[in-house]
Amino acid sequence: MSNTIHMSYEVPANDFTRAGEASSSLKSSLKKMGVNPEIVRKVAIAMYEGEINMVIHATGGKIDVVISPEEIEMVLKDQGPGIADIELAMQAGYSTAPDNIRNLGFGAGMGLPNMKKYSDEFNIESTVGVGTTVTMKVKM
Amino acid sequence: MGKFFTSVRLKEDLCMGCINCIKRCPTQAIRVRNQKAVITKEFCIDCGECIRICPHHAKEATYDSPEIMKKFEYTVALPAPSLYGQFNHLEDVNIVLTALKKMGFDDVFEVSGAAELVSEMSRKYVAEHKEKWPIISTACPSVVRLIQVRFPNLIEHLLPICAPVDMAASMAKDKAMEKTGLPREKIGIIFISPCPAKMTAVKSPIGIDHSEIDGVLAIKEVYPILLPLMKQSIDDVEELGISGRIGIGWGSTGGEAGSLLTDNYLAADGIENVIKVLEDLEDQKFDQLEFIELNSCAGGCVGGVLTVENPYLAKVKLIRLRKYLPVSRSHLASGVAEENFWTDEVNYEPVFKLGKDMNESIANMSRVEELCEKFPRLDCGSCGAPTCKALAEDIVRGVAKEQDCIHILRDYIHKLSEEMSKLDRLI
C-alpha cells in the first residue's frame, strides 16, 4: 500500500451556512501539501458541488477523502431520497430543487454535470429511498 | 531587496508576549517565542492588523522621516486621496496641496490624478478582456501579495495595470526632470501613505521591475505638520489639484470599482472579508461579475493603520469634498497607457509547504492530524501558535515541540511527579 492520508467530513443536514466548509477545509490542506493549483481547483469545485447537493437534496451525509501521490479520491455518501433517473439528473440544467433553494441562487441543474466535468473518474450509485453515493477521482 | 520584504516590525522592549497579534493575524504569520512575537516574513502580507490590535504598541510600520526630503535637490509630494479625508471642514484639496509645498516640497502630484488615468485604462481593459472576468483590482498591495502566496488560481484575474501611486510617481518624476533639467537621482518622489503595505510595494514591487517612489511618509506624521500650514495657506491657495470625483473616490471602498461605470462589480473591504471573497471566487461562485475591488483595510485606504481619522468619518468627508467636483480632471495623453501596464509576470509563491514532494507532504499531513488528536483543541494560544493545528504544523516543520502545549506539558509533569513518588517509596 502506498503512502496515503484519509480525511473525513460530516456534512450537516439543512444548514446552508455551513455548506462548503468541508471543501474549503480540504482545499486548504491540499494547498499546504503543495498539490498543483489546477488540481486543487478541480477538487474544490467538484467537492463543493457535491457538498451543496447533500445539503439541498439529502439530509447531509459523509465525505471520505483519500489522498495518495497518484490521485485524490472523494466518496460522498448520503442517506437521502435517492435519484430515480440518474441519466436525467446528469443532464445540464435539470434540477429538482424547490423554489426556496433556487431563490438562494442554487438549483441551476449544474451540480452533477460540474462534478463529472471536474473529476477524472466519476461514478454515481443511487437507490430510491436508500441514498446516493458519488465517487470522484482527480489524478495528480 | 529580497523577495519578501515586509515593513511591519516588532519593538521588542514593548512586546509582552501576549497572544493578541497571533490570534488576529489573517495569515498566521506570527508566533510568540521566548515571550516575544516573531513575524515570519514569508507569510506576512503587511495588512497592519497586528499594529492595530497590539495593546502595548509593540508593532510598528517602517516608513521614512520628513528628513528624507533633504537628500534630494528637488522633491515632489504624492498625497494619497485618503489624506484629504483626515481634515475637518476641508472644502478645497488645494489647501492641503499648498500646505504640502509650504512644508518644503517643491511640487505636488495628486495620486488621485493618476487614479483617474488608471480608471480610464481599466475601463478599456475590462471591456476588452471578458475571458478574464471577474478582473481583480491590484491597487491594494496586501491583497496582491495574499493572492500571490495563497490563491494561485486567481493570479490570471489580476488587473495588470500599475497602481495609481506608481503611475503618479513615474509621471511626477518625468515632469520634474523636464522642468528642472536635473538627473533622475536628484529628484525625490515622496509618497504620503495611509498604510505600511505601500512601503513594501516600493521596496519589493509586484508586477513591475522597480518603483519610482524614493520615500514614504506616514499620513499620521504629516498630519500635525500640515494643520498649521493649512491655516496659513487659506489666503494664498495655489491651484494644484488635478483630480475630480473619480480620483478622490479611490480613497475609500467602492471608489475604484465605481469609476468603471458598471454596476456589475463587487467591492469588499477588511482582510477577513477579502479572504472570504477570494475563497468563493476560487470555487467559481461568481463568474458573472466584471470586476472585483478588494481592500485589506475596513473602509478602504481611509482605514489604513497610518491614518488618524475614523475611516467611516473620513469616508463621509471624502464624499462631501467630491460633491461639487467635475467627474474627472485627468485624462490619458497618448503613449501614457502603454507605459503603465505591468511588465513583470506574477508567479505563485507557495510560502507554506508541508513537504518537498507529495510523499513527504502526505506523511507530514498525517503527522499533523495525529498531533491534532493529542491537543486539547482549545486554540488557547499559550504555546505561541494561534491554533492547535498551527502548533501541529510547526512541530512537523521542526520549529516547535509537543511540550510547547501547556496541556501536554501539564500531563507530562503529572506523569513525572507520579514516577518520582513511586521512586520515593522504593527508597
Coordinates of C-alpha atoms in Angstrom, one line a residue:
Chain A
M1 CA 0.0 0.0 0.0
S2 CA 1.5 3.3 -1.0
N3 CA 1.5 6.3 1.2
T4 CA -2.0 7.7 1.8
I5 CA -3.9 10.0 4.1
H6 CA -7.5 9.7 4.9
M7 CA -9.7 12.6 5.8
S8 CA -13.4 12.5 6.6
Y9 CA -16.0 15.3 6.9
E10 CA -19.6 15.2 8.2
V11 CA -22.0 17.4 6.1
P12 CA -24.7 18.7 8.4
A13 CA -28.4 18.5 7.3
N14 CA -30.2 21.6 6.1
D15 CA -27.6 24.0 7.2
F16 CA -26.7 26.3 4.3
T17 CA -24.5 28.5 6.4
R18 CA -22.1 25.5 6.9
A19 CA -22.3 24.2 3.3
G20 CA -18.9 24.5 1.7
E21 CA -16.9 24.1 4.9
A22 CA -15.7 20.6 4.0
S23 CA -14.4 21.6 0.6
S24 CA -12.7 24.7 1.8
S25 CA -11.0 22.7 4.6
L26 CA -9.8 20.1 2.1
K27 CA -8.7 22.9 -0.3
S28 CA -6.6 24.5 2.5
S29 CA -4.9 21.1 3.3
L30 CA -4.2 20.4 -0.4
K31 CA -2.5 23.8 -0.8
K32 CA -0.3 23.2 2.2
M33 CA 0.6 19.8 0.8
G34 CA 1.9 21.5 -2.3
V35 CA -0.7 20.0 -4.7
N36 CA -0.7 21.6 -8.2
P37 CA -3.1 24.6 -8.1
E38 CA -5.1 23.4 -11.1
I39 CA -5.8 20.1 -9.4
V40 CA -6.7 21.9 -6.1
R41 CA -9.2 23.9 -8.2
K42 CA -10.8 20.8 -9.7
V43 CA -11.1 19.0 -6.4
A44 CA -12.5 22.1 -4.6
I45 CA -15.2 22.7 -7.2
A46 CA -16.2 19.1 -7.6
M47 CA -16.4 18.6 -3.9
Y48 CA -18.2 21.9 -3.2
E49 CA -20.9 21.0 -5.7
G50 CA -21.3 17.6 -4.1
E51 CA -21.5 19.1 -0.6
I52 CA -24.2 21.5 -1.7
N53 CA -26.2 18.6 -3.2
M54 CA -26.0 16.8 0.1
V55 CA -27.5 19.8 1.9
I56 CA -30.2 20.5 -0.7
H57 CA -31.4 17.1 -1.6
A58 CA -30.3 14.7 1.2
T59 CA -30.2 15.2 4.9
G60 CA -26.5 15.8 5.0
G61 CA -24.1 12.9 4.8
K62 CA -20.4 11.9 5.0
I63 CA -17.5 12.7 2.7
D64 CA -14.4 10.5 2.8
V65 CA -11.3 11.7 1.1
V66 CA -8.2 9.6 0.4
I67 CA -5.1 11.4 -0.9
S68 CA -2.2 9.5 -2.4
P69 CA 0.7 10.7 -4.5
E70 CA -1.2 9.5 -7.6
E71 CA -4.8 10.7 -7.0
I72 CA -7.4 12.3 -4.8
E73 CA -10.4 10.2 -4.2
M74 CA -13.7 11.7 -2.8
V75 CA -16.5 9.4 -1.7
L76 CA -19.7 11.3 -0.9
K77 CA -22.3 9.2 0.8
D78 CA -25.8 10.2 1.9
Q79 CA -29.0 8.5 3.1
G80 CA -31.2 10.8 1.2
P81 CA -34.2 10.2 -1.1
G82 CA -32.1 8.7 -3.9
I83 CA -32.2 9.6 -7.6
A84 CA -34.9 7.8 -9.7
D85 CA -33.4 8.6 -13.1
I86 CA -29.7 9.2 -13.0
E87 CA -29.3 9.8 -16.7
L88 CA -31.8 12.7 -16.5
A89 CA -30.2 14.0 -13.3
M90 CA -26.9 14.2 -15.1
Q91 CA -28.2 16.5 -17.8
A92 CA -27.1 20.1 -17.6
G93 CA -29.9 22.3 -16.4
Y94 CA -32.1 19.6 -15.0
S95 CA -32.9 20.2 -11.4
T96 CA -35.5 19.1 -8.8
A97 CA -34.5 21.8 -6.3
P98 CA -37.5 23.6 -4.8
D99 CA -38.2 27.3 -5.3
N100 CA -36.8 28.4 -1.9
I101 CA -33.5 26.8 -2.8
R102 CA -33.5 28.4 -6.3
N103 CA -34.1 31.8 -4.7
L104 CA -30.8 31.4 -2.9
G105 CA -29.1 31.1 -6.2
F106 CA -28.7 27.3 -6.2
G107 CA -30.6 24.7 -8.2
A108 CA -29.4 25.6 -11.6
G109 CA -29.1 22.0 -12.6
M110 CA -25.3 22.2 -12.9
G111 CA -24.2 20.3 -9.8
L112 CA -23.8 16.8 -11.0
P113 CA -22.6 17.8 -14.5
N114 CA -19.9 20.0 -12.9
M115 CA -18.9 17.2 -10.6
K116 CA -18.4 15.0 -13.6
K117 CA -16.6 17.7 -15.6
Y118 CA -14.1 18.5 -12.9
S119 CA -13.2 14.9 -12.0
D120 CA -11.1 12.4 -14.0
E121 CA -13.2 9.5 -12.8
F122 CA -16.8 9.8 -11.8
N123 CA -19.2 7.2 -10.6
I124 CA -22.7 7.5 -9.1
E125 CA -24.9 4.9 -7.5
S126 CA -28.3 5.6 -6.2
T127 CA -31.3 3.7 -4.8
V128 CA -34.6 5.5 -4.3
G129 CA -35.4 5.6 -0.6
V130 CA -31.9 4.4 0.4
G131 CA -29.4 7.1 -0.7
T132 CA -26.8 8.1 -3.1
T133 CA -23.0 7.5 -3.3
V134 CA -20.8 9.5 -5.6
T135 CA -17.2 8.6 -6.1
M136 CA -14.9 11.1 -7.8
K137 CA -11.2 10.8 -8.5
V138 CA -8.9 13.5 -9.6
K139 CA -5.5 12.4 -10.8
M140 CA -2.4 14.2 -9.6
Chain B
M1 CA 15.7 44.0 -1.9
G2 CA 14.7 40.4 -1.1
K3 CA 11.5 38.9 -2.4
F4 CA 9.9 39.0 1.0
F5 CA 10.5 42.4 2.4
T6 CA 7.9 43.4 5.0
S7 CA 7.5 46.7 6.7
V8 CA 5.8 45.6 9.9
R9 CA 8.4 45.4 12.7
L10 CA 8.4 44.5 16.4
K11 CA 9.6 46.8 19.1
E12 CA 11.0 44.0 21.3
D13 CA 11.2 46.0 24.6
L14 CA 7.4 46.8 24.4
C15 CA 6.3 43.3 23.5
M16 CA 4.8 41.4 26.5
G17 CA 4.4 38.1 24.6
C18 CA 0.6 38.1 24.8
I19 CA -1.5 36.4 22.2
N20 CA -3.4 39.3 20.7
C21 CA -1.4 39.5 17.5
I22 CA -1.1 35.8 16.8
K23 CA -4.8 35.5 17.1
R24 CA -5.6 38.4 14.8
C25 CA -3.0 37.8 12.0
P26 CA -5.0 36.6 9.0
T27 CA -2.1 34.6 7.5
Q28 CA -1.0 33.1 10.8
A29 CA 2.4 34.7 10.3
I30 CA 3.1 35.5 14.0
R31 CA 4.3 33.2 16.8
V32 CA 5.3 34.0 20.3
R33 CA 8.7 32.6 21.1
N34 CA 10.6 33.2 24.3
Q35 CA 7.9 35.8 25.4
K36 CA 8.3 37.8 22.2
A37 CA 6.3 38.0 19.0
V38 CA 8.2 36.8 15.9
I39 CA 6.9 37.6 12.4
T40 CA 7.6 35.1 9.6
K41 CA 8.2 37.5 6.8
E42 CA 7.3 35.0 4.0
F43 CA 3.7 34.8 5.4
C44 CA 3.3 38.5 6.3
I45 CA 1.2 40.5 3.8
D46 CA 1.7 43.8 5.6
C47 CA -2.0 44.3 6.3
G48 CA -1.2 46.0 9.6
E49 CA -3.8 44.1 11.6
C50 CA -1.2 43.3 14.3
I51 CA -0.3 47.0 14.6
R52 CA -4.0 47.8 15.1
I53 CA -4.6 45.1 17.7
C54 CA -1.4 45.3 19.8
P55 CA -2.4 46.8 23.2
H56 CA 1.3 47.5 24.0
H57 CA 2.0 49.3 20.8
A58 CA 4.9 46.9 20.2
K59 CA 4.3 46.7 16.4
E60 CA 5.2 49.4 14.1
A61 CA 5.4 50.1 10.4
T62 CA 8.6 51.3 8.9
Y63 CA 8.4 54.5 6.9
D64 CA 10.7 57.4 6.3
S65 CA 11.0 60.6 8.3
P66 CA 10.4 64.0 6.7
E67 CA 14.2 64.5 6.9
I68 CA 14.4 62.4 3.8
M69 CA 13.5 65.5 1.8
K70 CA 16.9 66.9 2.4
K71 CA 18.5 64.1 0.5
F72 CA 17.2 65.5 -2.8
E73 CA 17.7 68.7 -4.7
Y74 CA 14.0 68.7 -5.8
T75 CA 11.1 67.0 -4.1
V76 CA 7.6 66.2 -5.2
A77 CA 4.9 65.1 -2.7
L78 CA 2.4 62.4 -3.8
P79 CA -0.6 62.7 -1.5
A80 CA -2.9 59.6 -1.3
P81 CA -6.5 60.6 -1.7
S82 CA -7.2 59.2 1.8
L83 CA -5.1 62.2 3.1
Y84 CA -8.0 64.5 2.3
G85 CA -10.4 62.6 4.5
Q86 CA -8.4 63.4 7.6
F87 CA -9.3 67.0 7.9
N88 CA -12.4 68.7 9.3
H89 CA -14.4 71.1 7.2
L90 CA -12.0 70.8 4.2
E91 CA -13.7 72.3 1.2
D92 CA -10.8 72.5 -1.2
V93 CA -8.0 70.0 -1.7
N94 CA -5.8 72.8 -2.9
I95 CA -5.4 74.0 0.7
V96 CA -3.8 70.6 1.6
L97 CA -1.6 70.7 -1.6
T98 CA -0.5 74.3 -0.9
A99 CA 0.4 73.3 2.7
L100 CA 2.5 70.4 1.4
K101 CA 4.5 72.9 -0.6
K102 CA 4.9 75.1 2.5
M103 CA 6.1 72.0 4.3
G104 CA 9.1 72.1 2.0
F105 CA 8.1 70.1 -1.1
D106 CA 8.9 71.8 -4.5
D107 CA 5.9 70.4 -6.1
V108 CA 2.9 68.1 -5.6
F109 CA 1.3 65.5 -7.8
E110 CA -2.0 64.1 -6.7
V111 CA -2.2 60.3 -6.7
S112 CA -5.9 60.7 -7.3
G113 CA -5.0 62.3 -10.7
A114 CA -3.1 59.2 -11.7
A115 CA -6.0 57.1 -10.3
E116 CA -8.3 58.7 -12.9
L117 CA -5.9 57.5 -15.6
V118 CA -5.8 54.0 -14.1
S119 CA -9.7 54.1 -14.1
E120 CA -9.7 55.1 -17.8
M121 CA -7.2 52.3 -18.7
S122 CA -9.2 49.8 -16.5
R123 CA -12.5 50.6 -18.3
K124 CA -10.9 49.7 -21.6
Y125 CA -9.1 46.6 -20.2
V126 CA -12.1 45.2 -18.5
A127 CA -14.3 45.7 -21.7
E128 CA -11.7 44.0 -23.9
H129 CA -10.9 41.0 -21.6
K130 CA -14.1 39.3 -20.9
E131 CA -12.3 36.0 -20.8
K132 CA -10.6 37.2 -17.6
W133 CA -13.8 38.2 -15.8
P134 CA -14.0 38.9 -13.0
I135 CA -10.9 41.0 -13.0
I136 CA -9.4 41.7 -9.6
S137 CA -8.2 45.1 -8.6
T138 CA -4.4 45.4 -7.9
A139 CA -4.3 48.7 -6.1
C140 CA -4.1 47.2 -2.6
P141 CA -0.6 45.6 -2.2
S142 CA -1.7 43.4 0.7
V143 CA -4.3 41.8 -1.5
V144 CA -2.0 41.3 -4.4
R145 CA 0.6 39.6 -2.1
L146 CA -2.1 37.5 -0.5
I147 CA -3.2 36.2 -3.9
Q148 CA 0.3 35.6 -4.9
V149 CA 1.1 33.3 -1.9
R150 CA -2.3 31.7 -1.3
F151 CA -4.6 31.9 -4.4
P152 CA -2.6 30.8 -7.3
N153 CA -5.7 30.1 -9.5
L154 CA -6.6 33.8 -9.2
I155 CA -3.4 35.3 -10.4
E156 CA -4.6 35.3 -14.0
H157 CA -7.6 37.5 -13.0
L158 CA -5.3 40.3 -11.6
L159 CA -5.6 43.7 -13.3
P160 CA -2.1 44.1 -14.9
I161 CA -2.1 47.9 -14.6
C162 CA 0.3 49.9 -12.3
A163 CA -1.3 51.1 -9.0
P164 CA -2.2 54.8 -9.1
V165 CA 0.7 55.7 -6.8
D166 CA 3.3 54.0 -9.1
M167 CA 1.9 55.7 -12.1
A168 CA 1.8 59.1 -10.3
A169 CA 5.5 58.5 -9.3
S170 CA 6.7 57.9 -12.8
M171 CA 4.7 60.8 -14.2
A172 CA 5.8 63.2 -11.4
K173 CA 9.4 62.2 -12.0
D174 CA 9.3 62.8 -15.7
K175 CA 7.6 66.1 -15.2
A176 CA 10.2 67.2 -12.6
M177 CA 13.1 66.2 -14.8
E178 CA 11.7 68.1 -17.7
K179 CA 11.0 71.2 -15.5
T180 CA 14.3 71.3 -13.7
G181 CA 16.8 69.6 -16.0
L182 CA 18.0 67.6 -13.0
P183 CA 19.0 63.9 -13.3
R184 CA 16.6 61.3 -12.0
E185 CA 18.5 60.6 -8.8
K186 CA 18.5 64.2 -7.6
I187 CA 14.7 64.3 -7.7
G188 CA 12.9 62.8 -4.7
I189 CA 9.3 61.5 -5.2
I190 CA 7.8 61.1 -1.7
F191 CA 4.5 59.3 -1.1
I192 CA 2.3 60.4 1.8
S193 CA 0.9 57.0 2.7
P194 CA -2.1 55.6 4.7
C195 CA -0.5 52.2 5.1
P196 CA 2.7 50.1 5.6
A197 CA 1.9 47.8 2.6
K198 CA 2.7 50.7 0.3
M199 CA 6.2 50.9 1.8
T200 CA 6.6 47.2 1.0
A201 CA 5.3 47.8 -2.5
V202 CA 8.1 50.3 -3.0
K203 CA 10.9 48.0 -1.7
S204 CA 9.7 44.9 -3.4
P205 CA 7.1 45.7 -6.1
I206 CA 4.9 43.0 -7.8
G207 CA 4.2 43.2 -11.5
I208 CA 6.8 46.0 -12.1
D209 CA 10.5 46.0 -12.1
H210 CA 11.0 48.9 -9.8
S211 CA 9.1 51.8 -8.3
E212 CA 9.9 55.4 -8.9
I213 CA 9.0 56.3 -5.3
D214 CA 12.0 57.4 -3.3
G215 CA 10.4 57.8 0.1
V216 CA 7.3 57.1 2.0
L217 CA 5.9 59.3 4.8
A218 CA 3.1 58.3 7.1
I219 CA -0.1 60.3 7.0
K220 CA -0.2 60.3 10.8
E221 CA 3.2 62.1 10.9
V222 CA 2.5 64.6 8.2
Y223 CA -0.9 65.5 9.6
P224 CA 0.2 67.5 12.6
I225 CA 2.8 69.3 10.4
L226 CA 0.1 70.2 7.8
L227 CA -2.5 71.5 10.2
P228 CA -0.9 74.9 11.0
L229 CA 0.4 75.2 7.4
M230 CA -3.1 74.7 6.1
K231 CA -4.3 77.7 8.2
Q232 CA -1.5 79.8 6.7
S233 CA -2.4 78.6 3.2
I234 CA -6.0 79.7 3.2
D235 CA -5.3 83.2 1.9
D236 CA -2.9 82.2 -0.9
V237 CA -4.2 78.9 -2.2
E238 CA -2.4 77.6 -5.3
E239 CA -4.4 75.7 -7.9
L240 CA -2.5 72.4 -7.8
G241 CA -5.3 69.8 -7.9
I242 CA -5.6 67.6 -11.0
S243 CA -8.3 65.2 -9.9
G244 CA -12.1 65.1 -9.7
R245 CA -14.8 62.9 -8.2
I246 CA -13.4 59.7 -9.6
G247 CA -9.8 60.2 -8.4
I248 CA -10.7 61.2 -4.9
G249 CA -13.3 58.4 -4.7
W250 CA -10.4 55.9 -4.8
G251 CA -9.6 56.8 -1.2
S252 CA -12.4 54.7 0.2
T253 CA -14.0 51.3 -0.6
G254 CA -16.1 51.2 -3.8
G255 CA -14.4 54.2 -5.4
E256 CA -12.2 52.2 -7.8
A257 CA -15.0 49.9 -8.9
G258 CA -17.5 52.7 -9.2
S259 CA -15.1 54.5 -11.6
L260 CA -15.5 51.7 -14.1
L261 CA -19.0 52.9 -14.7
T262 CA -20.6 49.5 -14.5
D263 CA -22.8 48.1 -11.8
N264 CA -21.6 44.6 -12.3
Y265 CA -19.0 44.6 -9.6
L266 CA -18.3 43.6 -6.1
A267 CA -16.3 45.7 -3.6
A268 CA -15.1 44.1 -0.3
D269 CA -13.1 45.6 2.4
G270 CA -11.5 44.3 5.6
I271 CA -8.9 41.5 5.3
E272 CA -11.2 38.7 6.6
N273 CA -13.9 39.6 4.2
V274 CA -11.4 39.8 1.4
I275 CA -10.2 36.3 2.1
K276 CA -13.8 35.0 2.1
V277 CA -14.4 36.6 -1.3
L278 CA -11.2 35.1 -2.7
E279 CA -12.1 31.7 -1.4
D280 CA -15.5 31.9 -3.0
L281 CA -14.0 33.3 -6.2
E282 CA -11.6 30.4 -6.4
D283 CA -14.5 28.0 -6.2
Q284 CA -16.1 29.9 -9.1
K285 CA -19.0 31.1 -7.2
F286 CA -19.4 34.4 -9.0
D287 CA -18.2 34.2 -12.5
Q288 CA -20.8 36.6 -13.8
L289 CA -19.1 39.7 -12.3
E290 CA -16.9 42.0 -14.4
F291 CA -14.8 43.4 -11.6
I292 CA -13.8 42.8 -8.0
E293 CA -12.4 45.6 -5.9
L294 CA -10.7 44.4 -2.7
N295 CA -9.2 46.5 0.1
S296 CA -7.4 44.9 3.0
C297 CA -8.5 47.7 5.4
A298 CA -12.1 48.2 6.6
G299 CA -13.4 51.2 4.8
G300 CA -10.7 51.1 2.1
C301 CA -7.5 53.2 2.2
V302 CA -9.0 55.6 4.7
G303 CA -8.9 52.7 7.1
G304 CA -5.1 52.3 6.8
V305 CA -3.1 52.0 10.0
L306 CA -1.1 55.1 9.3
T307 CA -4.2 57.4 9.2
V308 CA -5.6 59.4 12.1
E309 CA -9.3 59.8 11.4
N310 CA -12.0 57.2 11.9
P311 CA -12.3 55.5 8.5
Y312 CA -16.1 55.9 8.2
L313 CA -15.9 59.6 9.1
A314 CA -13.1 60.0 6.6
K315 CA -15.3 58.4 4.0
V316 CA -18.1 60.9 4.7
K317 CA -15.6 63.7 4.4
L318 CA -14.4 62.5 1.0
I319 CA -18.0 62.3 -0.2
R320 CA -18.6 65.9 0.8
L321 CA -15.3 67.0 -0.7
R322 CA -16.2 65.4 -4.0
K323 CA -19.7 66.7 -4.2
Y324 CA -19.1 69.7 -6.4
L325 CA -16.1 68.5 -8.3
P326 CA -16.1 67.6 -12.0
V327 CA -16.3 63.8 -12.6
S328 CA -12.7 63.6 -13.8
R329 CA -10.0 66.1 -14.4
S330 CA -7.1 63.9 -15.6
H331 CA -7.3 62.2 -19.0
L332 CA -4.9 59.9 -20.7
A333 CA -2.5 61.5 -23.1
S334 CA -1.2 59.4 -25.9
G335 CA 1.5 56.9 -25.0
V336 CA 0.8 57.1 -21.3
A337 CA -1.3 53.9 -21.1
E338 CA 1.3 51.8 -22.8
E339 CA 3.9 52.7 -20.2
N340 CA 1.7 51.8 -17.3
F341 CA 0.9 48.2 -17.8
W342 CA 2.7 45.6 -15.6
T343 CA 5.9 44.5 -17.2
D344 CA 6.8 41.5 -15.0
E345 CA 4.9 38.3 -14.8
V346 CA 3.4 37.5 -11.3
N347 CA 4.2 33.9 -10.2
Y348 CA 2.8 31.8 -7.5
E349 CA 4.9 31.8 -4.4
P350 CA 3.9 28.8 -2.3
V351 CA 5.3 30.0 1.0
F352 CA 3.7 27.2 3.1
K353 CA 4.6 23.7 2.1
L354 CA 4.5 20.7 4.3
G355 CA 6.9 18.6 2.3
K356 CA 9.2 18.8 -0.7
D357 CA 7.3 16.1 -2.6
M358 CA 3.8 14.5 -2.3
N359 CA 5.1 11.5 -0.4
E360 CA 6.6 13.7 2.3
S361 CA 3.6 16.0 2.3
I362 CA 1.2 13.1 2.9
A363 CA 3.4 11.7 5.7
N364 CA 3.7 15.2 7.3
M365 CA 0.0 15.9 7.0
S366 CA -0.8 12.5 8.7
R367 CA 1.5 13.6 11.5
V368 CA -0.3 16.9 11.8
E369 CA -3.6 15.1 12.1
E370 CA -2.2 12.8 14.7
L371 CA -0.8 15.6 16.7
C372 CA -4.2 17.5 16.5
E373 CA -5.9 14.5 18.1
K374 CA -3.5 14.8 21.1
F375 CA -4.0 18.5 21.6
P376 CA -7.0 19.8 23.6
R377 CA -8.3 21.9 20.6
L378 CA -8.8 24.9 22.8
D379 CA -6.8 27.1 20.4
C380 CA -5.7 28.9 23.6
G381 CA -2.5 30.3 22.1
S382 CA -0.4 29.6 25.2
C383 CA 2.1 27.7 23.1
G384 CA 2.7 30.8 21.0
A385 CA 0.9 29.5 17.9
P386 CA -2.6 30.8 17.0
T387 CA -4.3 27.4 16.9
C388 CA -3.6 23.8 17.9
K389 CA -3.4 22.9 14.2
A390 CA -0.8 25.7 13.6
L391 CA 1.2 24.2 16.5
A392 CA 1.0 20.8 15.0
E393 CA 2.2 22.2 11.6
D394 CA 5.1 24.0 13.4
I395 CA 6.1 20.8 15.1
V396 CA 6.1 18.9 11.8
R397 CA 8.2 21.6 10.2
G398 CA 10.6 21.3 13.1
V399 CA 10.1 24.8 14.6
A400 CA 8.2 23.8 17.8
K401 CA 7.9 20.8 20.1
E402 CA 5.0 19.0 21.7
Q403 CA 5.7 20.2 25.2
D404 CA 5.1 23.8 24.0
C405 CA 1.5 22.9 24.5
I406 CA 0.9 23.7 28.2
H407 CA -1.8 21.0 28.5
I408 CA 0.6 18.3 27.2
L409 CA 3.3 19.7 29.4
R410 CA 1.0 19.6 32.5
D411 CA 0.2 15.9 31.8
Y412 CA 3.9 15.3 31.3
I413 CA 4.8 16.9 34.6
H414 CA 2.0 15.0 36.3
K415 CA 3.4 11.7 35.0
L416 CA 6.9 12.7 36.0
S417 CA 5.8 13.5 39.6
E418 CA 3.9 10.3 39.9
E419 CA 7.0 8.4 38.8
M420 CA 9.1 10.4 41.3
S421 CA 6.8 9.5 44.1
K422 CA 6.9 5.8 43.1
L423 CA 10.7 6.0 43.2
D424 CA 10.5 7.8 46.6
R425 CA 8.5 4.9 48.0
L426 CA 11.1 2.4 46.7
I427 CA 13.9 4.1 48.6

